Amino acid sequence: MHTLVCQPADAPALFSAEGLVGVVFLLTVALVVTGALIAVNARRLVRAVSGLAICFTGLAGVYYFLLSPFLAMMQMLIYVGAVSILIAFGIMMATPEEQQATGMHSKATLAGPLAFSVAALIFAALTLLGLKTEWQVFPRQGTFDIKEVGLSLLTTHGLVFELISIVLLLAIIGALVLAQKGRN
Amino acid sequence: METSMWHALLYLVGIMAFAGVNAAWLGWCERKGAARIQRRIGPCEAGFAGLLQPLADGLKLLSKQLLVPQGVDGIIFRVAPVLAMIPAITSMAVIPFSENIGARAMELSVLLLFALASIAMIAILLGGWASGNKYALISSARAVSQNLAYEIPMLLTVITVVMISGSMNLRDIAIDQQGGFWHWNIFRLENGHFLTMWISFIIFFICAIAETNRAPFDMAEAESELVAGFMTEYGSMGFGLFMMGEYLNIVVGACLTAVLFLGGWDCPFGLTPGIWWFLLKIYILIFTFIWIRWTYPRTQIYRLLNLSWKILIPFSLANLMVTAALIKVF
């Protein structure tokens, strides 16, 4: 695995290993952006969910490039395999196949430019931050394999782990209560 | 691990060939198996014992018009069959066929297989929805609720294997079981794992049948109620791709079962381990898939879901506890 820290001056040739890796990286980023655009702009809800799934897949690729394959797999398993499918499921159950077009509303003409300018400001700020900051590269400590992730999850971050399990328990109980009401 | 370009290309071609041959001829195997179980002969006209039938079928499917009916969601309708094929072929990249044959011995390959399986689920969901047909929609809703329900006990039983082997790498899991059938995870003597692992194996195999949407759990394509389920509107190669995807999923399921529980490429008596043992194991498992399909009648959807939520999940949770206790005690 390569760490992708290369200066523009010594950019690798396209057909070397590093060059191909760079092309794959650009493809994953393109996947994220395309997916997000589809998710926002699609008229049909199921297409929007498909765009969301594409975006999640691209994000998994970005995680892989950030040297954490475990997170990438989990992103695929949970966000693509469970979250998108559950959303799609909800849409399919809720509306008949004649989809209502999610067109422009009168409020959108007001809120749209406002939201766009806020988003542009945040983007500009983050880009400036990224470009101006003197980034220090820390040497990697440990191998970040799954064993280490598990150990730190159960020792250093034990409290968080327990809190998450309480949240899940509450979610399960809430679902049970709702389902019971629906049945009566 | 060798990383030259030729290495990657060879595996690419080899895996595509293995996937293509299996996807085509497992259809023949299924028809022959079904026929024999029902006291018929099955395909016998094209070639010896009908062995050329898949080629004839393939040519027929390829030469038919790719029909996109009115009122379907064009893009998703065309993409769904392709999405059904891709994850099954990609999964083969991490399967260790023998000690030296395996495209990529990736850490976390078990997780990768399950991540890819979730894409196949999306393909069924989108294909059924995009058809704009109520039967197809009901079918894909069934398929997804079934796959979500059976993924849980499947992952729980896989965790028992991962705990015993201490690795998520399929190759390491297989190497851990070398040296005779008493080392295989299903009959493993050490730590007394044979007490519970056969239960794991049975749960895993039931889940594998359910995850590949095979009878007796083929609620998604129950032809007596739903025409052909999510494939109703598909003709020509769209239908062909869905069928090939189903057979490839069976192959991947059999490979996974062989590696996780049956020692991968190991010989039962510790002699001459190699790829032939692996192939023997997966084809016995695939035959079992066909055997079960044509022996048992289809269940009902609520029974199917009850089986998972009320029986398999509690059993697999208990199994997980006992396995962990066995590892701690010994």
Coordinates of C-alpha atoms in Angstrom, one line a residue:
Chain A
M1 CA 0.0 0.0 0.0
H2 CA 1.3 3.5 -0.8
T3 CA 1.0 6.6 1.1
L4 CA -0.3 9.2 -1.3
V5 CA 1.9 12.1 -0.4
C6 CA 3.4 13.3 -3.6
Q7 CA 4.3 16.8 -4.5
P8 CA 3.1 18.3 -7.7
A9 CA 6.7 18.7 -8.9
D10 CA 7.4 15.0 -8.9
A11 CA 4.1 13.8 -10.1
P12 CA 4.4 10.1 -11.2
A13 CA 4.0 9.0 -14.8
L14 CA 0.5 7.8 -15.7
F15 CA 1.4 4.2 -16.5
S16 CA 3.5 3.6 -13.4
A17 CA 2.0 2.0 -10.3
E18 CA 1.6 5.3 -8.5
G19 CA 0.1 6.9 -11.6
L20 CA -2.6 4.2 -11.8
V21 CA -3.3 4.5 -8.1
G22 CA -3.8 8.3 -8.7
V23 CA -6.2 7.6 -11.5
V24 CA -8.2 5.2 -9.3
F25 CA -8.2 7.9 -6.5
L26 CA -9.6 10.5 -8.9
L27 CA -12.2 8.0 -10.0
T28 CA -13.4 7.4 -6.4
V29 CA -13.6 11.1 -5.8
A30 CA -15.6 11.5 -9.1
L31 CA -17.9 8.7 -7.8
V32 CA -18.5 10.6 -4.6
V33 CA -19.3 13.9 -6.4
T34 CA -21.4 12.3 -9.1
G35 CA -23.4 10.2 -6.5
A36 CA -24.0 13.3 -4.4
L37 CA -25.2 15.3 -7.4
I38 CA -27.6 12.5 -8.4
A39 CA -28.8 12.2 -4.9
V40 CA -29.7 15.9 -4.8
N41 CA -30.9 16.5 -8.3
A42 CA -32.9 13.3 -9.1
R43 CA -36.6 13.7 -9.6
R44 CA -37.4 10.2 -8.6
L45 CA -36.8 9.2 -5.1
V46 CA -35.4 5.8 -5.9
R47 CA -32.9 7.3 -8.2
A48 CA -31.9 9.7 -5.5
V49 CA -31.3 6.7 -3.2
S50 CA -29.2 5.0 -5.9
G51 CA -27.1 8.2 -6.1
L52 CA -26.7 8.1 -2.3
A53 CA -25.5 4.5 -2.6
I54 CA -23.0 5.5 -5.3
C55 CA -21.7 8.3 -3.1
F56 CA -21.3 5.9 -0.1
T57 CA -19.3 3.5 -2.4
G58 CA -17.0 6.3 -3.4
L59 CA -16.6 7.3 0.3
A60 CA -15.6 3.7 1.0
G61 CA -12.9 4.1 -1.7
V62 CA -11.7 7.3 0.0
Y63 CA -11.4 5.5 3.3
Y64 CA -9.4 2.8 1.6
F65 CA -7.0 5.5 0.4
L66 CA -6.8 6.8 3.9
L67 CA -5.3 3.4 4.8
S68 CA -8.2 2.1 6.8
P69 CA -9.6 -0.8 4.8
F70 CA -11.7 -1.9 7.8
L71 CA -13.6 1.4 7.7
A72 CA -14.1 1.0 4.0
M73 CA -15.6 -2.4 4.3
M74 CA -17.8 -1.3 7.1
Q75 CA -18.9 1.7 5.0
M76 CA -20.0 -0.7 2.3
L77 CA -21.6 -3.2 4.7
I78 CA -23.5 -0.7 6.8
Y79 CA -24.2 2.4 4.6
V80 CA -24.6 0.7 1.2
G81 CA -25.9 -2.6 2.4
A82 CA -28.2 -1.5 5.2
V83 CA -28.9 2.3 5.3
S84 CA -29.5 2.8 1.6
I85 CA -31.5 -0.4 1.3
L86 CA -33.7 0.6 4.3
I87 CA -34.3 4.0 2.8
A88 CA -35.2 2.5 -0.6
F89 CA -37.4 0.0 1.2
G90 CA -39.2 2.8 3.0
I91 CA -39.8 4.7 -0.3
M92 CA -41.1 1.6 -2.0
M93 CA -43.5 0.8 0.8
A94 CA -44.6 4.4 1.2
T95 CA -45.5 5.6 -2.3
P96 CA -47.1 3.8 -5.2
E97 CA -45.0 3.4 -8.3
E98 CA -46.3 6.6 -9.8
Q99 CA -43.7 8.7 -8.1
Q100 CA -44.6 12.2 -7.1
A101 CA -42.1 14.5 -8.8
T102 CA -40.0 16.3 -6.2
G103 CA -40.0 19.5 -8.2
M104 CA -39.2 23.1 -7.4
H105 CA -41.4 24.8 -4.8
S106 CA -41.8 28.5 -4.4
K107 CA -39.8 28.3 -1.2
A108 CA -36.9 26.8 -3.1
T109 CA -36.3 29.9 -5.1
L110 CA -35.7 31.8 -1.9
A111 CA -33.9 29.1 0.1
G112 CA -31.8 27.9 -2.8
P113 CA -29.4 30.8 -3.3
L114 CA -29.1 31.2 0.4
A115 CA -28.1 27.6 0.9
F116 CA -25.8 27.7 -2.1
S117 CA -23.9 30.8 -0.7
V118 CA -23.6 29.2 2.7
A119 CA -22.3 26.0 1.1
A120 CA -19.9 28.0 -1.1
L121 CA -18.6 29.9 2.0
I122 CA -17.9 26.7 3.9
F123 CA -16.2 25.1 0.9
A124 CA -14.0 28.2 0.4
A125 CA -13.1 28.2 4.1
L126 CA -12.2 24.6 4.2
T127 CA -10.2 24.8 1.0
L128 CA -8.3 27.8 2.3
L129 CA -7.7 26.0 5.6
G130 CA -6.4 23.0 3.7
L131 CA -4.1 25.0 1.6
K132 CA -2.7 27.5 4.1
T133 CA -2.1 25.2 7.0
E134 CA 1.4 23.7 7.5
W135 CA 0.4 20.1 7.7
Q136 CA 2.7 17.9 9.8
V137 CA 3.0 14.3 8.8
F138 CA 3.0 12.2 11.9
P139 CA 4.7 8.8 11.6
R140 CA 2.1 6.0 11.8
Q141 CA 1.9 4.3 15.2
G142 CA 0.9 0.7 15.1
T143 CA -0.5 -1.2 12.2
F144 CA -4.1 -0.1 12.5
D145 CA -5.2 -3.6 11.7
I146 CA -8.5 -5.0 13.0
K147 CA -7.0 -6.4 16.2
E148 CA -5.8 -3.0 17.3
V149 CA -9.1 -1.4 16.4
G150 CA -10.9 -4.0 18.5
L151 CA -8.5 -3.6 21.5
S152 CA -8.7 0.2 21.5
L153 CA -12.5 0.0 21.2
L154 CA -12.8 -2.2 24.3
T155 CA -10.1 -0.5 26.4
T156 CA -9.4 3.2 25.6
H157 CA -12.9 3.9 24.1
G158 CA -14.8 1.4 26.3
L159 CA -17.2 4.1 27.6
V160 CA -18.2 5.1 24.1
F161 CA -18.6 1.5 23.1
E162 CA -21.1 1.0 26.0
L163 CA -22.9 4.2 25.2
I164 CA -23.4 3.1 21.6
S165 CA -24.8 -0.2 22.8
I166 CA -27.3 1.7 25.0
V167 CA -28.4 3.8 22.0
L168 CA -28.9 0.6 20.0
L169 CA -30.9 -0.9 22.9
L170 CA -33.1 2.1 23.0
A171 CA -33.6 2.0 19.3
I172 CA -34.7 -1.7 19.5
I173 CA -37.1 -1.0 22.3
G174 CA -38.5 2.0 20.4
A175 CA -39.1 -0.1 17.3
L176 CA -40.8 -2.8 19.4
V177 CA -43.1 -0.2 21.0
L178 CA -44.0 1.3 17.6
A179 CA -44.6 -2.1 16.1
Q180 CA -46.8 -3.2 19.0
K181 CA -49.0 0.0 18.5
G182 CA -49.3 -0.6 14.8
R183 CA -50.5 -4.2 15.4
N184 CA -53.3 -3.1 17.7
Chain B
M1 CA 2.8 -12.1 -2.9
E2 CA 3.8 -11.5 -6.4
T3 CA 2.6 -8.2 -7.8
S4 CA 3.7 -8.2 -11.5
M5 CA 1.3 -7.2 -14.2
W6 CA 1.1 -10.7 -15.7
H7 CA 0.1 -12.1 -12.3
A8 CA -2.9 -9.8 -12.1
L9 CA -3.9 -10.4 -15.8
L10 CA -3.7 -14.1 -15.5
Y11 CA -5.9 -14.1 -12.4
L12 CA -8.3 -11.7 -14.1
V13 CA -8.7 -14.1 -17.1
G14 CA -8.8 -17.2 -15.0
I15 CA -11.5 -15.9 -12.7
M16 CA -13.6 -14.6 -15.6
A17 CA -13.3 -18.0 -17.2
F18 CA -14.1 -19.9 -14.0
A19 CA -17.1 -17.6 -13.4
G20 CA -18.3 -17.9 -17.0
V21 CA -18.0 -21.7 -17.2
N22 CA -19.7 -22.2 -13.9
A23 CA -22.5 -19.7 -14.6
A24 CA -23.2 -21.5 -17.9
W25 CA -22.9 -25.1 -17.0
L26 CA -24.4 -25.0 -13.5
G27 CA -27.7 -24.2 -15.4
W28 CA -27.2 -27.5 -17.1
C29 CA -26.4 -29.3 -13.8
E30 CA -29.5 -27.9 -12.3
R31 CA -31.7 -29.0 -15.2
K32 CA -30.1 -32.5 -15.2
G33 CA -30.4 -32.7 -11.4
A34 CA -34.0 -31.6 -11.4
A35 CA -34.8 -34.0 -14.1
R36 CA -33.2 -37.0 -12.4
I37 CA -34.9 -36.2 -9.1
Q38 CA -38.3 -36.0 -10.9
R39 CA -37.6 -39.2 -12.9
R40 CA -37.1 -37.4 -16.2
I41 CA -34.1 -37.3 -18.5
G42 CA -33.5 -33.6 -18.8
P43 CA -31.6 -31.9 -21.7
C44 CA -30.2 -34.6 -24.0
E45 CA -30.5 -33.3 -27.6
A46 CA -27.6 -30.9 -27.9
G47 CA -24.3 -32.7 -27.7
F48 CA -23.5 -35.7 -25.5
A49 CA -26.0 -35.8 -22.6
G50 CA -27.1 -32.3 -23.6
L51 CA -23.7 -30.8 -22.6
L52 CA -23.9 -28.2 -25.4
Q53 CA -27.3 -26.9 -24.2
P54 CA -25.8 -23.9 -22.3
L55 CA -24.1 -22.7 -25.5
A56 CA -27.4 -23.0 -27.4
D57 CA -29.3 -21.2 -24.6
G58 CA -26.6 -18.5 -24.5
L59 CA -26.8 -17.9 -28.3
K60 CA -30.5 -17.8 -28.1
L61 CA -30.5 -15.2 -25.3
L62 CA -27.8 -13.1 -27.0
S63 CA -29.7 -13.0 -30.3
K64 CA -33.0 -11.9 -28.7
Q65 CA -33.9 -8.2 -28.6
L66 CA -33.1 -6.4 -25.4
L67 CA -36.7 -5.3 -24.7
V68 CA -37.2 -2.3 -22.4
P69 CA -41.0 -2.0 -21.8
Q70 CA -42.8 1.2 -21.6
G71 CA -43.1 2.8 -18.2
V72 CA -40.0 1.4 -16.7
D73 CA -37.1 3.4 -15.3
G74 CA -34.8 3.1 -18.2
I75 CA -31.4 3.6 -16.6
I76 CA -32.0 1.6 -13.5
F77 CA -33.7 -1.2 -15.5
R78 CA -30.6 -1.6 -17.6
V79 CA -28.1 -1.3 -14.8
A80 CA -29.7 -3.8 -12.4
P81 CA -28.7 -7.1 -14.1
V82 CA -25.1 -5.9 -14.5
L83 CA -25.1 -5.0 -10.8
A84 CA -26.2 -8.6 -10.1
M85 CA -23.2 -10.0 -11.9
I86 CA -20.4 -7.7 -10.7
P87 CA -20.2 -8.5 -7.0
A88 CA -20.3 -12.3 -7.6
I89 CA -17.3 -12.2 -10.0
T90 CA -15.4 -9.7 -7.8
S91 CA -15.9 -11.9 -4.8
M92 CA -13.8 -14.6 -6.5
A93 CA -10.7 -12.4 -6.2
V94 CA -10.3 -13.1 -2.5
I95 CA -11.2 -16.8 -2.5
P96 CA -8.2 -19.0 -1.9
F97 CA -8.6 -22.0 -4.3
S98 CA -5.5 -23.7 -2.9
E99 CA -2.4 -22.8 -1.0
N100 CA -0.8 -21.1 -4.1
I101 CA -3.9 -20.3 -6.2
G102 CA -5.7 -17.2 -5.1
A103 CA -5.7 -13.8 -6.6
R104 CA -5.4 -11.7 -3.5
A105 CA -5.0 -12.9 0.0
M106 CA -6.5 -9.8 1.5
E107 CA -6.8 -9.1 5.2
L108 CA -10.5 -8.7 6.0
S109 CA -11.5 -10.7 2.9
V110 CA -14.5 -12.2 4.9
L111 CA -15.8 -8.6 5.4
L112 CA -15.2 -7.8 1.7
L113 CA -17.4 -10.8 0.6
F114 CA -20.3 -9.6 2.8
A115 CA -19.9 -6.0 1.6
L116 CA -20.1 -7.2 -2.0
A117 CA -23.1 -9.4 -1.2
S118 CA -25.0 -6.3 -0.1
I119 CA -24.5 -4.8 -3.6
A120 CA -26.2 -7.9 -5.1
M121 CA -29.1 -7.2 -2.8
I122 CA -29.4 -3.6 -4.2
A123 CA -29.4 -5.1 -7.7
I124 CA -32.5 -7.2 -6.9
L125 CA -34.2 -4.2 -5.2
L126 CA -33.6 -1.8 -8.1
G127 CA -34.4 -4.4 -10.8
G128 CA -37.7 -5.1 -9.1
W129 CA -38.6 -1.5 -8.6
A130 CA -37.5 -0.2 -12.0
S131 CA -39.7 -2.8 -13.7
G132 CA -42.8 -0.7 -12.7
N133 CA -44.7 -4.0 -12.1
K134 CA -46.5 -4.9 -8.9
Y135 CA -45.3 -8.5 -8.9
A136 CA -41.7 -7.4 -9.4
L137 CA -42.1 -4.8 -6.6
I138 CA -43.5 -7.4 -4.2
S139 CA -40.8 -9.8 -5.1
S140 CA -38.0 -7.4 -4.5
A141 CA -39.5 -6.3 -1.2
R142 CA -39.6 -9.9 -0.2
A143 CA -36.1 -10.6 -1.4
V144 CA -34.7 -7.7 0.6
S145 CA -36.5 -8.4 3.9
Q146 CA -35.4 -12.0 3.6
N147 CA -31.7 -11.1 2.8
L148 CA -31.6 -8.6 5.7
A149 CA -33.1 -11.2 8.1
Y150 CA -30.7 -13.9 7.1
E151 CA -27.6 -11.8 7.0
I152 CA -27.7 -11.4 10.8
P153 CA -27.4 -15.2 11.8
M154 CA -24.9 -15.6 8.9
L155 CA -22.6 -13.0 10.2
L156 CA -23.0 -14.2 13.8
T157 CA -21.9 -17.7 12.8
V158 CA -19.0 -16.3 10.7
I159 CA -17.9 -14.6 13.9
T160 CA -17.5 -18.0 15.6
V161 CA -15.1 -19.1 12.9
V162 CA -13.2 -15.8 13.0
M163 CA -12.8 -16.2 16.8
I164 CA -11.4 -19.7 16.4
S165 CA -9.0 -18.8 13.7
G166 CA -8.2 -15.4 15.0
S167 CA -8.2 -13.9 11.5
M168 CA -10.5 -12.4 8.9
N169 CA -8.3 -13.5 6.0
L170 CA -9.8 -16.5 4.2
R171 CA -6.4 -17.8 3.3
D172 CA -5.3 -17.8 7.0
I173 CA -8.6 -19.4 8.0
A174 CA -8.0 -22.2 5.5
I175 CA -4.3 -22.6 6.5
D176 CA -5.4 -22.9 10.1
Q177 CA -7.5 -26.0 9.3
Q178 CA -4.8 -28.0 7.5
G179 CA -3.9 -31.6 8.4
G180 CA -6.9 -33.8 8.3
F181 CA -10.6 -33.5 8.9
W182 CA -10.2 -33.4 12.7
H183 CA -8.7 -29.9 12.2
W184 CA -11.6 -28.6 10.1
N185 CA -13.7 -26.1 11.8
I186 CA -16.8 -28.2 11.6
F187 CA -15.3 -31.2 13.5
R188 CA -12.4 -29.4 15.2
L189 CA -11.2 -31.5 18.2
E190 CA -9.1 -28.9 20.0
N191 CA -10.9 -26.9 22.6
G192 CA -13.9 -29.1 22.1
H193 CA -15.2 -26.9 19.2
F194 CA -16.8 -29.9 17.6
L195 CA -19.5 -29.6 20.2
T196 CA -20.9 -26.4 18.7
M197 CA -19.4 -25.9 15.3
W198 CA -21.6 -28.3 13.5
I199 CA -24.5 -26.1 14.6
S200 CA -22.7 -23.1 13.2
F201 CA -22.3 -25.0 10.0
I202 CA -26.0 -25.9 9.7
I203 CA -27.0 -22.3 10.5
F204 CA -24.5 -21.0 8.0
F205 CA -25.6 -23.3 5.2
I206 CA -29.3 -22.5 5.8
C207 CA -28.5 -18.8 5.6
A208 CA -26.4 -19.4 2.5
I209 CA -29.4 -21.0 0.8
A210 CA -31.7 -18.1 1.9
E211 CA -29.2 -15.4 0.9
T212 CA -28.9 -16.8 -2.7
N213 CA -32.7 -16.9 -2.9
R214 CA -32.9 -20.6 -3.6
A215 CA -35.8 -22.9 -2.9
P216 CA -37.2 -23.7 -0.4
F217 CA -36.5 -20.0 0.3
D218 CA -37.1 -18.6 -3.2
M219 CA -39.9 -16.3 -2.1
A220 CA -38.5 -13.7 -4.5
E221 CA -39.2 -15.7 -7.6
A222 CA -42.1 -17.8 -6.5
E223 CA -43.5 -18.5 -9.9
S224 CA -46.9 -19.7 -8.7
E225 CA -47.7 -16.3 -7.0
L226 CA -45.4 -13.7 -8.6
V227 CA -44.9 -14.8 -12.3
A228 CA -41.1 -14.6 -12.2
G229 CA -40.6 -12.1 -9.4
F230 CA -38.1 -9.3 -10.0
M231 CA -37.2 -10.9 -13.4
T232 CA -40.7 -10.7 -14.8
E233 CA -40.0 -7.8 -17.2
Y234 CA -36.6 -9.0 -18.2
G235 CA -36.0 -10.8 -21.5
S236 CA -32.9 -11.9 -23.4
M237 CA -29.6 -11.2 -21.7
G238 CA -31.0 -9.2 -18.9
F239 CA -32.7 -12.3 -17.7
G240 CA -29.5 -14.3 -18.5
L241 CA -27.4 -12.0 -16.4
F242 CA -29.7 -12.4 -13.4
M243 CA -29.6 -16.2 -13.8
M244 CA -25.9 -16.2 -14.1
G245 CA -25.6 -13.9 -11.1
E246 CA -27.7 -16.4 -9.1
Y247 CA -25.5 -19.3 -10.0
L248 CA -22.3 -17.4 -9.3
N249 CA -23.7 -16.5 -5.9
I250 CA -24.2 -20.2 -5.3
V251 CA -20.5 -20.8 -6.3
V252 CA -19.3 -18.1 -3.9
G253 CA -21.5 -19.4 -1.1
A254 CA -20.1 -22.9 -1.6
C255 CA -16.5 -21.6 -1.7
L256 CA -17.1 -19.7 1.5
T257 CA -18.7 -22.7 3.2
A258 CA -15.7 -24.9 2.1
V259 CA -13.2 -22.4 3.3
L260 CA -14.8 -21.5 6.6
F261 CA -15.9 -24.9 7.8
L262 CA -14.5 -27.7 5.6
G263 CA -10.8 -26.9 5.6
G264 CA -10.5 -25.3 2.2
W265 CA -8.1 -27.3 0.0
D266 CA -7.3 -29.8 2.7
C267 CA -7.6 -33.5 2.2
P268 CA -9.8 -35.3 4.9
F269 CA -6.9 -37.6 5.8
G270 CA -4.0 -35.2 5.5
L271 CA -2.8 -36.5 2.1
T272 CA -2.0 -34.5 -1.0
P273 CA -3.9 -31.3 -0.3
G274 CA -4.6 -29.3 -3.4
I275 CA -7.1 -27.5 -5.6
W276 CA -8.8 -30.8 -6.5
W277 CA -10.1 -31.2 -3.0
F278 CA -11.4 -27.7 -3.0
L279 CA -13.2 -28.2 -6.2
L280 CA -14.6 -31.5 -5.0
K281 CA -15.9 -29.9 -1.9
I282 CA -17.5 -26.9 -3.6
Y283 CA -19.2 -29.1 -6.2
I284 CA -20.6 -31.5 -3.5
L285 CA -22.0 -28.4 -1.8
I286 CA -23.4 -27.0 -5.0
F287 CA -25.0 -30.4 -5.7
T288 CA -26.6 -30.2 -2.2
F289 CA -28.0 -26.8 -3.1
I290 CA -29.6 -28.3 -6.2
W291 CA -30.7 -31.4 -4.3
I292 CA -32.4 -29.3 -1.6
R293 CA -34.1 -27.1 -4.2
W294 CA -35.8 -30.0 -5.9
T295 CA -36.6 -31.9 -2.8
Y296 CA -38.4 -29.4 -0.5
P297 CA -41.5 -27.4 -1.4
R298 CA -41.4 -23.6 -1.0
T299 CA -42.2 -22.1 2.4
Q300 CA -44.3 -19.0 3.1
I301 CA -42.8 -15.6 3.6
Y302 CA -43.8 -15.2 7.2
R303 CA -42.5 -18.7 8.1
L304 CA -39.3 -17.8 6.4
L305 CA -38.9 -14.6 8.5
N306 CA -40.0 -16.4 11.7
L307 CA -37.3 -19.1 11.1
S308 CA -34.6 -16.4 11.0
W309 CA -35.7 -14.1 13.7
K310 CA -37.1 -16.6 16.2
I311 CA -34.9 -19.6 15.7
L312 CA -31.7 -19.0 13.9
I313 CA -30.7 -15.7 15.5
P314 CA -31.2 -16.9 19.1
F315 CA -29.4 -20.1 18.3
S316 CA -26.5 -18.4 16.6
L317 CA -26.2 -15.9 19.6
A318 CA -26.1 -18.8 22.0
N319 CA -23.6 -20.6 19.8
L320 CA -21.4 -17.5 19.8
M321 CA -21.4 -17.4 23.6
V322 CA -20.6 -21.1 23.9
T323 CA -17.8 -20.8 21.4
A324 CA -16.3 -17.9 23.2
A325 CA -16.6 -19.7 26.5
L326 CA -14.8 -22.8 25.0
I327 CA -12.0 -20.7 23.8
K328 CA -11.6 -19.0 27.2
V329 CA -12.0 -22.3 29.3
F330 CA -9.4 -24.4 27.4

